[in-house]
XYZ file of C-alpha atoms in Angstrom:
358
model
C -38.331 -49.274 117.223
C -35.526 -49.116 114.677
C -31.968 -50.201 115.286
C -30.938 -46.567 114.820
C -33.065 -45.541 117.771
C -31.672 -48.417 119.800
C -28.126 -47.284 119.094
C -28.840 -43.923 120.705
C -29.487 -45.544 124.078
C -26.700 -45.534 126.671
C -26.969 -47.961 129.563
C -25.779 -46.570 132.874
C -24.232 -48.826 135.479
C -24.868 -47.609 139.017
C -24.521 -48.157 142.730
C -27.744 -48.740 144.638
C -28.075 -48.411 148.449
C -26.453 -51.808 149.065
C -23.278 -50.346 147.530
C -23.583 -46.918 149.148
C -25.302 -45.368 146.125
C -28.588 -43.677 145.363
C -29.769 -45.400 142.179
C -32.521 -47.997 141.752
C -30.875 -50.140 139.073
C -29.588 -49.922 135.509
C -30.220 -46.446 134.158
C -30.968 -45.459 130.569
C -30.246 -42.233 128.678
C -30.831 -41.191 125.087
C -27.988 -39.482 123.226
C -29.008 -36.623 120.936
C -27.180 -35.256 117.904
C -26.125 -32.125 119.762
C -24.251 -34.299 122.258
C -26.731 -33.873 125.084
C -28.041 -36.840 127.037
C -31.671 -37.249 128.067
C -32.419 -39.235 131.221
C -35.051 -41.843 130.404
C -35.273 -43.531 133.769
C -34.401 -46.821 135.396
C -34.457 -49.585 132.787
C -34.771 -52.291 135.432
C -34.388 -52.432 139.171
C -31.176 -54.207 140.113
C -28.729 -54.351 143.021
C -25.568 -52.309 142.360
C -25.228 -53.138 138.646
C -21.878 -51.367 138.598
C -20.859 -52.535 135.138
C -22.921 -53.457 132.089
C -22.117 -55.213 128.796
C -24.151 -55.739 125.623
C -24.500 -58.824 123.424
C -23.087 -58.079 119.946
C -26.082 -59.455 118.023
C -29.010 -60.025 120.387
C -31.108 -57.613 122.494
C -29.533 -58.960 125.687
C -27.660 -56.985 128.334
C -25.473 -58.387 131.122
C -24.733 -56.733 134.445
C -22.661 -57.412 137.521
C -24.443 -57.323 140.887
C -21.311 -56.153 142.658
C -22.421 -56.523 146.269
C -24.373 -59.752 145.683
C -21.659 -61.903 144.055
C -23.871 -62.408 141.003
C -24.145 -61.652 137.300
C -27.498 -61.349 135.569
C -28.714 -61.328 131.977
C -31.528 -58.987 130.877
C -33.618 -58.769 127.711
C -34.640 -55.532 126.026
C -38.250 -54.581 126.686
C -39.980 -51.716 124.872
C -38.270 -48.382 124.334
C -35.566 -48.549 126.976
C -36.725 -51.194 129.442
C -35.008 -54.399 130.495
C -36.341 -57.560 132.131
C -34.380 -60.354 133.843
C -33.522 -63.212 131.498
C -32.826 -66.476 133.273
C -31.570 -66.938 136.782
C -28.685 -64.923 138.221
C -25.367 -66.726 138.047
C -22.949 -67.027 140.949
C -19.834 -64.878 140.688
C -17.134 -63.805 143.154
C -16.695 -61.184 145.818
C -17.116 -57.616 144.541
C -17.821 -58.505 140.921
C -16.912 -55.184 139.324
C -16.640 -55.725 135.558
C -18.315 -57.775 132.857
C -17.525 -58.140 129.146
C -18.967 -60.028 126.178
C -17.151 -61.946 123.469
C -17.587 -60.141 120.096
C -18.883 -63.406 118.599
C -21.440 -63.860 121.361
C -20.002 -67.117 122.679
C -19.373 -66.143 126.294
C -19.336 -63.488 129.000
C -16.468 -62.843 131.404
C -16.660 -61.395 134.900
C -13.815 -59.942 136.976
C -14.078 -59.926 140.757
C -12.155 -57.280 142.679
C -12.800 -58.770 146.106
C -11.315 -62.240 145.700
C -9.504 -62.040 142.343
C -11.693 -64.527 140.506
C -12.011 -64.405 136.718
C -15.098 -66.269 135.535
C -16.425 -67.250 132.121
C -20.072 -68.032 131.359
C -20.874 -69.699 128.057
C -23.902 -68.389 126.172
C -26.603 -70.275 124.314
C -28.059 -69.235 120.952
C -30.486 -66.845 122.653
C -27.822 -65.153 124.777
C -28.652 -66.996 127.992
C -25.829 -67.859 130.378
C -25.180 -71.587 130.676
C -21.870 -73.151 131.728
C -19.805 -71.400 134.433
C -16.022 -71.828 134.359
C -13.602 -70.291 136.904
C -10.184 -69.437 135.466
C -6.942 -70.336 137.203
C -6.127 -68.188 140.212
C -3.405 -65.555 139.954
C -0.022 -66.078 141.579
C 1.701 -62.879 142.715
C 4.915 -62.448 140.683
C 6.109 -59.871 143.220
C 5.625 -62.099 146.280
C 9.300 -61.755 147.258
C 8.704 -58.035 147.861
C 6.134 -58.681 150.589
C 7.346 -61.785 152.455
C 4.965 -62.978 155.155
C 2.259 -60.597 153.958
C 0.664 -62.066 150.813
C -1.150 -59.602 148.607
C -4.767 -60.265 147.635
C -5.431 -60.928 143.958
C -7.897 -58.344 142.633
C -9.116 -58.982 139.096
C -10.660 -55.823 137.697
C -11.437 -55.944 133.967
C -11.496 -58.062 130.817
C -10.642 -56.928 127.302
C -11.680 -58.954 124.244
C -8.691 -58.746 121.920
C -9.105 -58.647 118.156
C -7.119 -61.864 117.739
C -9.724 -63.749 119.801
C -7.803 -63.896 123.050
C -8.876 -62.272 126.318
C -6.723 -59.975 128.471
C -7.508 -59.392 132.144
C -6.029 -57.029 134.716
C -5.135 -57.892 138.295
C -4.862 -54.786 140.476
C -3.552 -56.692 143.453
C -0.796 -58.622 141.696
C 0.184 -55.963 139.110
C -0.295 -58.297 136.164
C -1.970 -58.569 132.807
C -3.061 -62.106 132.050
C -3.755 -63.274 128.493
C -6.094 -66.202 127.921
C -7.419 -68.441 125.162
C -11.032 -69.572 125.141
C -11.713 -73.294 124.890
C -15.393 -74.301 124.584
C -16.488 -76.448 127.490
C -13.359 -75.524 129.461
C -13.348 -71.739 129.713
C -10.248 -69.564 129.854
C -6.888 -71.296 129.461
C -3.771 -69.322 130.383
C -1.563 -68.212 127.491
C 0.962 -65.904 129.169
C 1.135 -62.885 131.455
C 2.814 -59.494 131.525
C 4.218 -58.326 134.848
C 3.889 -54.599 135.536
C 5.780 -52.640 138.212
C 5.106 -53.439 141.864
C 2.267 -51.369 143.303
C 1.064 -49.940 139.986
C -2.395 -51.555 140.071
C -3.462 -52.042 136.419
C -7.190 -51.357 136.176
C -8.726 -50.785 132.724
C -7.518 -51.277 129.140
C -8.266 -50.366 125.554
C -6.899 -51.859 122.336
C -5.470 -49.415 119.804
C -5.819 -49.985 116.010
C -2.043 -50.563 115.894
C -2.463 -53.696 118.008
C -1.034 -52.109 121.141
C -3.034 -52.241 124.356
C -3.118 -49.154 126.583
C -3.531 -49.684 130.336
C -4.281 -47.175 133.071
C -3.088 -48.041 136.582
C -5.314 -47.178 139.525
C -2.684 -46.966 142.262
C 0.228 -45.267 140.504
C -1.896 -43.178 138.076
C 0.247 -44.192 135.129
C -0.306 -45.480 131.613
C 1.397 -48.515 130.138
C 1.601 -49.789 126.583
C 1.985 -53.465 125.767
C 2.478 -54.688 122.219
C 2.279 -58.179 120.733
C 5.608 -59.501 119.472
C 5.310 -62.935 117.842
C 2.060 -63.451 119.736
C 3.407 -62.499 123.167
C 2.621 -59.123 124.680
C 5.640 -57.129 125.838
C 5.767 -53.959 127.917
C 7.078 -51.186 125.636
C 6.127 -47.974 127.448
C 5.475 -46.565 130.920
C 4.545 -42.960 131.617
C 2.379 -40.623 133.720
C -1.367 -40.690 133.157
C -1.678 -36.925 133.599
C 0.143 -33.799 132.508
C 0.128 -32.332 136.024
C 1.235 -35.417 137.927
C -0.743 -37.381 140.487
C -1.802 -35.912 143.821
C -2.282 -37.473 147.245
C -5.437 -39.592 147.175
C -5.640 -39.848 143.398
C -7.054 -43.020 141.897
C -7.073 -43.551 138.125
C -10.155 -45.239 136.713
C -10.797 -45.501 132.971
C -9.009 -45.128 129.633
C -10.567 -44.893 126.178
C -9.760 -43.651 122.668
C -11.103 -41.111 120.207
C -12.619 -42.660 117.032
C -9.429 -42.139 115.006
C -7.107 -43.542 117.652
C -5.056 -40.343 117.807
C -5.801 -39.533 121.451
C -6.458 -41.428 124.652
C -8.462 -40.141 127.614
C -7.645 -41.186 131.176
C -9.842 -40.359 134.147
C -8.413 -39.698 137.615
C -10.564 -39.594 140.735
C -9.473 -37.343 143.584
C -8.021 -34.637 141.360
C -11.202 -35.166 139.286
C -9.596 -34.669 135.905
C -9.701 -36.170 132.459
C -6.230 -36.268 130.962
C -5.795 -36.012 127.205
C -2.865 -38.090 125.947
C -1.501 -38.084 122.414
C -0.868 -41.459 120.827
C 2.668 -41.350 119.456
C 5.349 -43.540 117.871
C 2.949 -45.765 115.931
C 0.908 -46.592 118.990
C 3.804 -47.346 121.337
C 3.793 -44.142 123.415
C 1.221 -42.033 125.259
C 2.207 -38.411 125.831
C 0.112 -36.287 128.246
C -1.150 -33.111 126.575
C -3.497 -31.476 129.068
C -5.644 -32.212 132.127
C -9.178 -30.822 132.208
C -11.683 -30.618 135.027
C -13.962 -33.637 134.680
C -17.109 -31.686 135.557
C -17.965 -33.412 138.826
C -16.739 -35.501 141.735
C -15.155 -38.937 141.320
C -15.092 -39.613 137.545
C -15.629 -43.370 137.695
C -16.051 -44.018 133.970
C -16.170 -42.102 130.698
C -17.156 -42.695 127.097
C -16.169 -41.109 123.790
C -19.112 -41.246 121.384
C -18.296 -39.612 118.063
C -17.115 -36.094 118.861
C -18.525 -36.149 122.391
C -16.960 -37.079 125.710
C -19.357 -38.185 128.473
C -18.001 -38.480 132.031
C -19.903 -40.352 134.775
C -19.336 -39.000 138.298
C -20.184 -41.509 140.998
C -20.197 -39.132 143.962
C -21.743 -35.973 142.513
C -24.529 -37.849 140.694
C -24.019 -36.410 137.236
C -22.780 -37.090 133.712
C -20.831 -34.207 132.169
C -20.615 -33.845 128.377
C -17.853 -32.098 126.419
C -17.290 -31.590 122.702
C -13.900 -32.789 121.453
C -11.748 -30.863 118.985
C -10.821 -33.472 116.346
C -7.514 -31.763 115.571
C -6.193 -31.325 119.111
C -8.237 -33.947 120.918
C -9.010 -31.385 123.627
C -12.457 -31.049 125.190
C -14.116 -27.655 125.101
C -16.165 -26.202 127.964
C -18.765 -28.490 129.508
C -21.829 -28.276 127.270
C -24.304 -30.424 129.136
C -24.777 -31.788 132.631
C -27.196 -34.643 133.279
C -28.242 -35.379 136.876
C -27.921 -39.157 137.292
C -27.877 -41.139 140.537
C -24.503 -42.774 141.341
C -23.353 -43.537 137.776
C -20.470 -46.003 137.518
C -20.395 -47.055 133.835
C -21.571 -45.751 130.439
C -22.177 -48.427 127.809
C -23.782 -47.771 124.398
C -26.599 -50.078 123.380
C -26.089 -51.841 120.065
C -27.927 -54.468 118.053
C -31.676 -55.145 117.899
C -33.949 -53.047 120.062
C -36.395 -55.737 121.165
C -36.287 -59.419 121.922
C -36.850 -61.716 118.895
C -40.018 -63.781 119.036
C -37.935 -66.956 118.955
C -36.004 -66.126 122.143
C -36.925 -68.256 125.132
């Protein structure tokens, strides 16, 4: 198989019955030039692999086993298959997100249940070796809830272009920025405190250097920008044009290829909000909310001129074509039945395991 064929594969994180879902493991789909997705099947059986990440150079995939407090490495096998690579590594309660260093040195895991942030160093073949817990979060808003401490809830990691790592903590309303030290793991650099009760969830780095954050609880977007190496909050605004509704829960944010528009997903109202990037990457202005094409848009992906939206509760991935001038999605063009999808992650790098891998 060629690398081009490999790049058309999209890994699908899922919930299996242990997490209340209907999938069997990590799913695989093939993306076609017309934007449609073809369901290939289950790449490997796994227990609630709710988020997936891909090694930047090797045919190795990493997944969180959310209900099992584990992370697992997998090697590519054949057209779209995966096989376990090494033993599963211990993680924390409700491990919900996993990310890989762009240089292939380590993997990070964020644990929603107990707030742990973990780093696993990688060997030359992409296997997980050393395990390093990061320092626990301390709630900067503790004075607002005396006698009732809030639970730390780490939710995602973002590998920044300058080599640092940013993590969100939903429970403590913070962004934490870390440096990686080999043999030690993540060492705290500084943190950014967001408003009480906002619940920062997922992030994306803009070409300007700003980082855009979507907040799960308040359904807002925030922009932080590095000033002399320290990130500062420069913008706060609504995640949607129509405002949040009772029961809404924001989930994911991503960018179009040019960085002119951001897309935020909101569960409950089941919309994807189009936001214009303004003021040299320091503002996000809602343009329009569109129906996401299903129930509970857990995650979405912009791939070229196509927007794919994974719906956890209605078991489908909806595909829309994006207008490059306005950033707006057109009518839904394709609908792929998929059991309990929770993440969409493009495959990159070699398609099969090198003969030298052990």
